[in-house]
């Protein structure tokens, strides 16, 4: 179920609704074009949907345009991300167009335009108490960590930036992050870790210290 707007500042919720509705209205032709091209080139399913933890760790379903195929090796094990990402998927990730369907999550109140990215459910038990503070706010399509390195920085740095945002949130910080995001998307910076198609799985703090 959508979270109550009372969980977030009114100014943040108003910004989310105005920008999301305007973006969907303006970008609807692009959404349609991506859908048609993805169906023609990659086929079904069009979207990748997955449960993610949101505000207070409550689970919701986030959907993005599919950028990977479900390819497996001779042993039956799933191939690495860099072997499964499609040609169109690389373009969608580089331009962040794969994230556009998340605007519907924002309208429903499950996400915000700005906030810590919603990560995998299995990470919930791996966070330190300080890292878990990232769930004190709605997850976002973009965030402070995304405009300061995105997937090119370590998990430890990513979580430090997420918690910094939770502590220092303001309406004008959100505006700043949105403007920085536009620039980062155009520049194509920090999409993945060097030599990787995506970010390595977060295994917990003990593993990071080894």
PDB file of N, CA and C in Angstrom, residues 45-118:
ATOM      1  N   UNK A  45       9.622 -10.143 -21.044  1.00  0.00           N
ATOM      2  CA  UNK A  45       8.822  -9.079 -20.418  1.00  0.00           C
ATOM      3  C   UNK A  45       9.430  -7.707 -20.663  1.00  0.00           C
ATOM      4  N   UNK A  46       8.579  -6.708 -20.680  1.00  0.00           N
ATOM      5  CA  UNK A  46       9.031  -5.344 -20.916  1.00  0.00           C
ATOM      6  C   UNK A  46       9.664  -4.737 -19.676  1.00  0.00           C
ATOM      7  N   UNK A  47       9.125  -5.104 -18.512  1.00  0.00           N
ATOM      8  CA  UNK A  47       9.601  -4.522 -17.254  1.00  0.00           C
ATOM      9  C   UNK A  47      10.292  -5.561 -16.376  1.00  0.00           C
ATOM     10  N   UNK A  48      11.195  -5.059 -15.544  1.00  0.00           N
ATOM     11  CA  UNK A  48      11.802  -5.852 -14.484  1.00  0.00           C
ATOM     12  C   UNK A  48      11.223  -5.348 -13.175  1.00  0.00           C
ATOM     13  N   UNK A  49      10.458  -6.187 -12.488  1.00  0.00           N
ATOM     14  CA  UNK A  49       9.815  -5.792 -11.238  1.00  0.00           C
ATOM     15  C   UNK A  49      10.354  -6.632 -10.089  1.00  0.00           C
ATOM     16  N   UNK A  50      10.583  -5.989  -8.955  1.00  0.00           N
ATOM     17  CA  UNK A  50      11.193  -6.677  -7.823  1.00  0.00           C
ATOM     18  C   UNK A  50      10.786  -6.007  -6.517  1.00  0.00           C
ATOM     19  N   UNK A  51      10.638  -6.826  -5.472  1.00  0.00           N
ATOM     20  CA  UNK A  51      10.353  -6.274  -4.149  1.00  0.00           C
ATOM     21  C   UNK A  51      11.577  -5.543  -3.629  1.00  0.00           C
ATOM     22  N   UNK A  52      11.356  -4.363  -3.053  1.00  0.00           N
ATOM     23  CA  UNK A  52      12.430  -3.573  -2.451  1.00  0.00           C
ATOM     24  C   UNK A  52      11.933  -2.977  -1.132  1.00  0.00           C
ATOM     25  N   UNK A  53      12.824  -2.771  -0.174  1.00  0.00           N
ATOM     26  CA  UNK A  53      12.429  -2.117   1.078  1.00  0.00           C
ATOM     27  C   UNK A  53      12.378  -0.603   0.911  1.00  0.00           C
ATOM     28  N   UNK A  54      11.329   0.001   1.447  1.00  0.00           N
ATOM     29  CA  UNK A  54      11.184   1.445   1.358  1.00  0.00           C
ATOM     30  C   UNK A  54      11.244   2.102   2.722  1.00  0.00           C
ATOM     31  N   UNK A  55      10.378   3.083   2.934  1.00  0.00           N
ATOM     32  CA  UNK A  55      10.335   3.803   4.198  1.00  0.00           C
ATOM     33  C   UNK A  55      10.081   2.844   5.352  1.00  0.00           C
ATOM     34  N   UNK A  56      10.908   2.949   6.402  1.00  0.00           N
ATOM     35  CA  UNK A  56      10.805   2.072   7.575  1.00  0.00           C
ATOM     36  C   UNK A  56      11.003   0.604   7.225  1.00  0.00           C
ATOM     37  N   UNK A  57      11.618   0.325   6.071  1.00  0.00           N
ATOM     38  CA  UNK A  57      11.874  -1.046   5.662  1.00  0.00           C
ATOM     39  C   UNK A  57      10.663  -1.770   5.104  1.00  0.00           C
ATOM     40  N   UNK A  58       9.542  -1.048   4.900  1.00  0.00           N
ATOM     41  CA  UNK A  58       8.334  -1.676   4.354  1.00  0.00           C
ATOM     42  C   UNK A  58       8.561  -2.035   2.884  1.00  0.00           C
ATOM     43  N   UNK A  59       8.095  -3.223   2.513  1.00  0.00           N
ATOM     44  CA  UNK A  59       8.363  -3.746   1.177  1.00  0.00           C
ATOM     45  C   UNK A  59       7.346  -3.212   0.167  1.00  0.00           C
ATOM     46  N   UNK A  60       7.840  -2.817  -0.983  1.00  0.00           N
ATOM     47  CA  UNK A  60       6.981  -2.427  -2.099  1.00  0.00           C
ATOM     48  C   UNK A  60       7.608  -2.978  -3.372  1.00  0.00           C
ATOM     49  N   UNK A  61       6.885  -2.928  -4.459  1.00  0.00           N
ATOM     50  CA  UNK A  61       7.378  -3.470  -5.726  1.00  0.00           C
ATOM     51  C   UNK A  61       7.779  -2.323  -6.642  1.00  0.00           C
ATOM     52  N   UNK A  62       9.033  -2.331  -7.053  1.00  0.00           N
ATOM     53  CA  UNK A  62       9.541  -1.320  -7.967  1.00  0.00           C
ATOM     54  C   UNK A  62       9.688  -1.939  -9.356  1.00  0.00           C
ATOM     55  N   UNK A  63       9.360  -1.172 -10.384  1.00  0.00           N
ATOM     56  CA  UNK A  63       9.465  -1.660 -11.759  1.00  0.00           C
ATOM     57  C   UNK A  63      10.312  -0.706 -12.587  1.00  0.00           C
ATOM     58  N   UNK A  64      11.190  -1.288 -13.393  1.00  0.00           N
ATOM     59  CA  UNK A  64      12.025  -0.534 -14.322  1.00  0.00           C
ATOM     60  C   UNK A  64      11.950  -1.221 -15.680  1.00  0.00           C
ATOM     61  N   UNK A  65      12.371  -0.527 -16.711  1.00  0.00           N
ATOM     62  CA  UNK A  65      12.488  -1.193 -18.001  1.00  0.00           C
ATOM     63  C   UNK A  65      13.552  -2.291 -17.886  1.00  0.00           C
ATOM     64  N   UNK A  66      13.270  -3.460 -18.430  1.00  0.00           N
ATOM     65  CA  UNK A  66      14.210  -4.580 -18.351  1.00  0.00           C
ATOM     66  C   UNK A  66      15.461  -4.267 -19.165  1.00  0.00           C
ATOM     67  N   UNK A  67      16.624  -4.488 -18.564  1.00  0.00           N
ATOM     68  CA  UNK A  67      17.890  -4.223 -19.259  1.00  0.00           C
ATOM     69  C   UNK A  67      18.758  -5.470 -19.375  1.00  0.00           C
ATOM     70  N   UNK A  68      18.315  -6.585 -18.779  1.00  0.00           N
ATOM     71  CA  UNK A  68      19.096  -7.819 -18.826  1.00  0.00           C
ATOM     72  C   UNK A  68      18.228  -8.990 -19.266  1.00  0.00           C
ATOM     73  N   UNK A  69      18.856  -9.988 -19.833  1.00  0.00           N
ATOM     74  CA  UNK A  69      18.165 -11.217 -20.194  1.00  0.00           C
ATOM     75  C   UNK A  69      18.472 -12.284 -19.142  1.00  0.00           C
ATOM     76  N   UNK A  70      17.555 -13.232 -18.997  1.00  0.00           N
ATOM     77  CA  UNK A  70      17.720 -14.280 -17.986  1.00  0.00           C
ATOM     78  C   UNK A  70      18.562 -15.418 -18.564  1.00  0.00           C
ATOM     79  N   UNK A  71      19.823 -15.130 -18.884  1.00  0.00           N
ATOM     80  CA  UNK A  71      20.706 -16.118 -19.500  1.00  0.00           C
ATOM     81  C   UNK A  71      21.436 -16.932 -18.445  1.00  0.00           C
ATOM     82  N   UNK A  72      21.561 -18.247 -18.692  1.00  0.00           N
ATOM     83  CA  UNK A  72      22.257 -19.142 -17.777  1.00  0.00           C
ATOM     84  C   UNK A  72      23.308 -19.948 -18.522  1.00  0.00           C
ATOM     85  N   UNK A  73      24.349 -20.331 -17.802  1.00  0.00           N
ATOM     86  CA  UNK A  73      25.429 -21.099 -18.377  1.00  0.00           C
ATOM     87  C   UNK A  73      25.096 -22.579 -18.436  1.00  0.00           C
ATOM     88  N   UNK A  74      26.033 -23.415 -18.932  1.00  0.00           N
ATOM     89  CA  UNK A  74      25.813 -24.865 -19.053  1.00  0.00           C
ATOM     90  C   UNK A  74      25.445 -25.526 -17.728  1.00  0.00           C
ATOM     91  N   UNK A  75      25.943 -24.987 -16.608  1.00  0.00           N
ATOM     92  CA  UNK A  75      25.660 -25.565 -15.295  1.00  0.00           C
ATOM     93  C   UNK A  75      24.289 -25.178 -14.767  1.00  0.00           C
ATOM     94  N   UNK A  76      23.631 -24.254 -15.436  1.00  0.00           N
ATOM     95  CA  UNK A  76      22.335 -23.782 -14.984  1.00  0.00           C
ATOM     96  C   UNK A  76      22.413 -22.538 -14.128  1.00  0.00           C
ATOM     97  N   UNK A  77      23.642 -22.135 -13.779  1.00  0.00           N
ATOM     98  CA  UNK A  77      23.817 -20.933 -12.965  1.00  0.00           C
ATOM     99  C   UNK A  77      23.620 -19.684 -13.823  1.00  0.00           C
ATOM    100  N   UNK A  78      23.071 -18.647 -13.222  1.00  0.00           N
ATOM    101  CA  UNK A  78      22.854 -17.394 -13.941  1.00  0.00           C
ATOM    102  C   UNK A  78      24.182 -16.758 -14.304  1.00  0.00           C
ATOM    103  N   UNK A  79      24.296 -16.278 -15.532  1.00  0.00           N
ATOM    104  CA  UNK A  79      25.529 -15.655 -15.993  1.00  0.00           C
ATOM    105  C   UNK A  79      25.750 -14.323 -15.282  1.00  0.00           C
ATOM    106  N   UNK A  80      27.005 -13.840 -15.232  1.00  0.00           N
ATOM    107  CA  UNK A  80      27.284 -12.534 -14.609  1.00  0.00           C
ATOM    108  C   UNK A  80      26.512 -11.415 -15.313  1.00  0.00           C
ATOM    109  N   UNK A  81      26.299 -10.332 -14.580  1.00  0.00           N
ATOM    110  CA  UNK A  81      25.522  -9.210 -15.120  1.00  0.00           C
ATOM    111  C   UNK A  81      26.070  -8.715 -16.450  1.00  0.00           C
ATOM    112  N   UNK A  82      27.408  -8.628 -16.557  1.00  0.00           N
ATOM    113  CA  UNK A  82      27.998  -8.086 -17.786  1.00  0.00           C
ATOM    114  C   UNK A  82      27.734  -8.965 -19.002  1.00  0.00           C
ATOM    115  N   UNK A  83      27.399 -10.252 -18.774  1.00  0.00           N
ATOM    116  CA  UNK A  83      27.081 -11.163 -19.874  1.00  0.00           C
ATOM    117  C   UNK A  83      25.584 -11.201 -20.175  1.00  0.00           C
ATOM    118  N   UNK A  84      24.782 -10.641 -19.276  1.00  0.00           N
ATOM    119  CA  UNK A  84      23.325 -10.686 -19.450  1.00  0.00           C
ATOM    120  C   UNK A  84      22.731  -9.365 -19.922  1.00  0.00           C
ATOM    121  N   UNK A  85      23.467  -8.274 -19.727  1.00  0.00           N
ATOM    122  CA  UNK A  85      22.922  -6.979 -20.118  1.00  0.00           C
ATOM    123  C   UNK A  85      22.820  -6.901 -21.641  1.00  0.00           C
ATOM    124  N   UNK A  86      21.711  -6.379 -22.126  1.00  0.00           N
ATOM    125  CA  UNK A  86      21.464  -6.316 -23.558  1.00  0.00           C
ATOM    126  C   UNK A  86      22.024  -5.023 -24.149  1.00  0.00           C
ATOM    127  N   UNK A  87      22.111  -4.990 -25.476  1.00  0.00           N
ATOM    128  CA  UNK A  87      22.593  -3.786 -26.141  1.00  0.00           C
ATOM    129  C   UNK A  87      21.710  -2.598 -25.833  1.00  0.00           C
ATOM    130  N   UNK A  88      20.407  -2.805 -25.901  1.00  0.00           N
ATOM    131  CA  UNK A  88      19.486  -1.720 -25.572  1.00  0.00           C
ATOM    132  C   UNK A  88      19.547  -1.412 -24.076  1.00  0.00           C
ATOM    133  N   UNK A  89      19.798  -2.456 -23.278  1.00  0.00           N
ATOM    134  CA  UNK A  89      19.903  -2.259 -21.834  1.00  0.00           C
ATOM    135  C   UNK A  89      21.047  -1.331 -21.478  1.00  0.00           C
ATOM    136  N   UNK A  90      22.167  -1.460 -22.174  1.00  0.00           N
ATOM    137  CA  UNK A  90      23.309  -0.580 -21.927  1.00  0.00           C
ATOM    138  C   UNK A  90      22.941   0.871 -22.201  1.00  0.00           C
ATOM    139  N   UNK A  91      22.190   1.090 -23.285  1.00  0.00           N
ATOM    140  CA  UNK A  91      21.761   2.446 -23.617  1.00  0.00           C
ATOM    141  C   UNK A  91      20.813   2.990 -22.560  1.00  0.00           C
ATOM    142  N   UNK A  92      19.850   2.168 -22.143  1.00  0.00           N
ATOM    143  CA  UNK A  92      18.879   2.612 -21.147  1.00  0.00           C
ATOM    144  C   UNK A  92      19.555   2.941 -19.827  1.00  0.00           C
ATOM    145  N   UNK A  93      20.548   2.128 -19.421  1.00  0.00           N
ATOM    146  CA  UNK A  93      21.259   2.396 -18.173  1.00  0.00           C
ATOM    147  C   UNK A  93      22.134   3.643 -18.294  1.00  0.00           C
ATOM    148  N   UNK A  94      22.801   3.791 -19.424  1.00  0.00           N
ATOM    149  CA  UNK A  94      23.697   4.938 -19.611  1.00  0.00           C
ATOM    150  C   UNK A  94      22.923   6.248 -19.554  1.00  0.00           C
ATOM    151  N   UNK A  95      21.703   6.240 -20.059  1.00  0.00           N
ATOM    152  CA  UNK A  95      20.878   7.444 -20.079  1.00  0.00           C
ATOM    153  C   UNK A  95      19.912   7.516 -18.889  1.00  0.00           C
ATOM    154  N   UNK A  96      19.897   6.451 -18.067  1.00  0.00           N
ATOM    155  CA  UNK A  96      18.992   6.333 -16.910  1.00  0.00           C
ATOM    156  C   UNK A  96      17.525   6.293 -17.326  1.00  0.00           C
ATOM    157  N   UNK A  97      17.245   6.025 -18.590  1.00  0.00           N
ATOM    158  CA  UNK A  97      15.858   5.935 -19.048  1.00  0.00           C
ATOM    159  C   UNK A  97      15.163   4.699 -18.487  1.00  0.00           C
ATOM    160  N   UNK A  98      15.934   3.699 -18.063  1.00  0.00           N
ATOM    161  CA  UNK A  98      15.323   2.500 -17.488  1.00  0.00           C
ATOM    162  C   UNK A  98      14.589   2.812 -16.180  1.00  0.00           C
ATOM    163  N   UNK A  99      14.929   3.940 -15.554  1.00  0.00           N
ATOM    164  CA  UNK A  99      14.330   4.315 -14.272  1.00  0.00           C
ATOM    165  C   UNK A  99      12.979   5.029 -14.414  1.00  0.00           C
ATOM    166  N   UNK A 100      12.607   5.415 -15.618  1.00  0.00           N
ATOM    167  CA  UNK A 100      11.405   6.243 -15.792  1.00  0.00           C
ATOM    168  C   UNK A 100      10.126   5.633 -15.208  1.00  0.00           C
ATOM    169  N   UNK A 101       9.913   4.309 -15.323  1.00  0.00           N
ATOM    170  CA  UNK A 101       8.674   3.754 -14.733  1.00  0.00           C
ATOM    171  C   UNK A 101       8.564   3.965 -13.222  1.00  0.00           C
ATOM    172  N   UNK A 102       9.672   4.260 -12.554  1.00  0.00           N
ATOM    173  CA  UNK A 102       9.621   4.500 -11.114  1.00  0.00           C
ATOM    174  C   UNK A 102       8.868   5.781 -10.773  1.00  0.00           C
ATOM    175  N   UNK A 103       8.605   6.625 -11.778  1.00  0.00           N
ATOM    176  CA  UNK A 103       7.790   7.816 -11.535  1.00  0.00           C
ATOM    177  C   UNK A 103       6.403   7.434 -11.012  1.00  0.00           C
ATOM    178  N   UNK A 104       5.909   6.263 -11.417  1.00  0.00           N
ATOM    179  CA  UNK A 104       4.617   5.801 -10.915  1.00  0.00           C
ATOM    180  C   UNK A 104       4.715   5.444  -9.427  1.00  0.00           C
ATOM    181  N   UNK A 105       5.869   4.900  -9.004  1.00  0.00           N
ATOM    182  CA  UNK A 105       6.078   4.643  -7.579  1.00  0.00           C
ATOM    183  C   UNK A 105       6.075   5.944  -6.786  1.00  0.00           C
ATOM    184  N   UNK A 106       6.619   7.009  -7.384  1.00  0.00           N
ATOM    185  CA  UNK A 106       6.650   8.311  -6.722  1.00  0.00           C
ATOM    186  C   UNK A 106       5.225   8.847  -6.560  1.00  0.00           C
ATOM    187  N   UNK A 107       4.428   8.748  -7.602  1.00  0.00           N
ATOM    188  CA  UNK A 107       3.051   9.232  -7.543  1.00  0.00           C
ATOM    189  C   UNK A 107       2.240   8.466  -6.495  1.00  0.00           C
ATOM    190  N   UNK A 108       2.507   7.165  -6.373  1.00  0.00           N
ATOM    191  CA  UNK A 108       1.795   6.333  -5.395  1.00  0.00           C
ATOM    192  C   UNK A 108       2.265   6.604  -3.970  1.00  0.00           C
ATOM    193  N   UNK A 109       3.379   7.314  -3.811  1.00  0.00           N
ATOM    194  CA  UNK A 109       3.875   7.600  -2.476  1.00  0.00           C
ATOM    195  C   UNK A 109       4.811   6.556  -1.921  1.00  0.00           C
ATOM    196  N   UNK A 110       5.240   5.609  -2.747  1.00  0.00           N
ATOM    197  CA  UNK A 110       6.163   4.553  -2.311  1.00  0.00           C
ATOM    198  C   UNK A 110       7.617   5.007  -2.416  1.00  0.00           C
ATOM    199  N   UNK A 111       7.861   5.978  -3.281  1.00  0.00           N
ATOM    200  CA  UNK A 111       9.187   6.517  -3.483  1.00  0.00           C
ATOM    201  C   UNK A 111       9.097   8.038  -3.553  1.00  0.00           C
ATOM    202  N   UNK A 112      10.253   8.672  -3.527  1.00  0.00           N
ATOM    203  CA  UNK A 112      10.370  10.109  -3.742  1.00  0.00           C
ATOM    204  C   UNK A 112      11.267  10.320  -4.954  1.00  0.00           C
ATOM    205  N   UNK A 113      11.254  11.510  -5.500  1.00  0.00           N
ATOM    206  CA  UNK A 113      12.212  11.811  -6.564  1.00  0.00           C
ATOM    207  C   UNK A 113      13.635  11.691  -6.038  1.00  0.00           C
ATOM    208  N   UNK A 114      13.853  12.127  -4.800  1.00  0.00           N
ATOM    209  CA  UNK A 114      15.187  12.154  -4.205  1.00  0.00           C
ATOM    210  C   UNK A 114      15.183  11.377  -2.890  1.00  0.00           C
ATOM    211  N   UNK A 115      16.172  10.521  -2.733  1.00  0.00           N
ATOM    212  CA  UNK A 115      16.326   9.735  -1.516  1.00  0.00           C
ATOM    213  C   UNK A 115      17.304   8.602  -1.767  1.00  0.00           C
ATOM    214  N   UNK A 116      17.661   7.852  -0.761  1.00  0.00           N
ATOM    215  CA  UNK A 116      18.542   6.700  -0.968  1.00  0.00           C
ATOM    216  C   UNK A 116      17.892   5.704  -1.931  1.00  0.00           C
ATOM    217  N   UNK A 117      18.665   5.141  -2.834  1.00  0.00           N
ATOM    218  CA  UNK A 117      18.116   4.182  -3.779  1.00  0.00           C
ATOM    219  C   UNK A 117      17.572   2.956  -3.047  1.00  0.00           C
ATOM    220  N   UNK A 118      16.414   2.410  -3.472  1.00  0.00           N
ATOM    221  CA  UNK A 118      15.883   1.194  -2.846  1.00  0.00           C
ATOM    222  C   UNK A 118      16.715  -0.014  -3.281  1.00  0.00           C
TER     223      UNK A 118
END
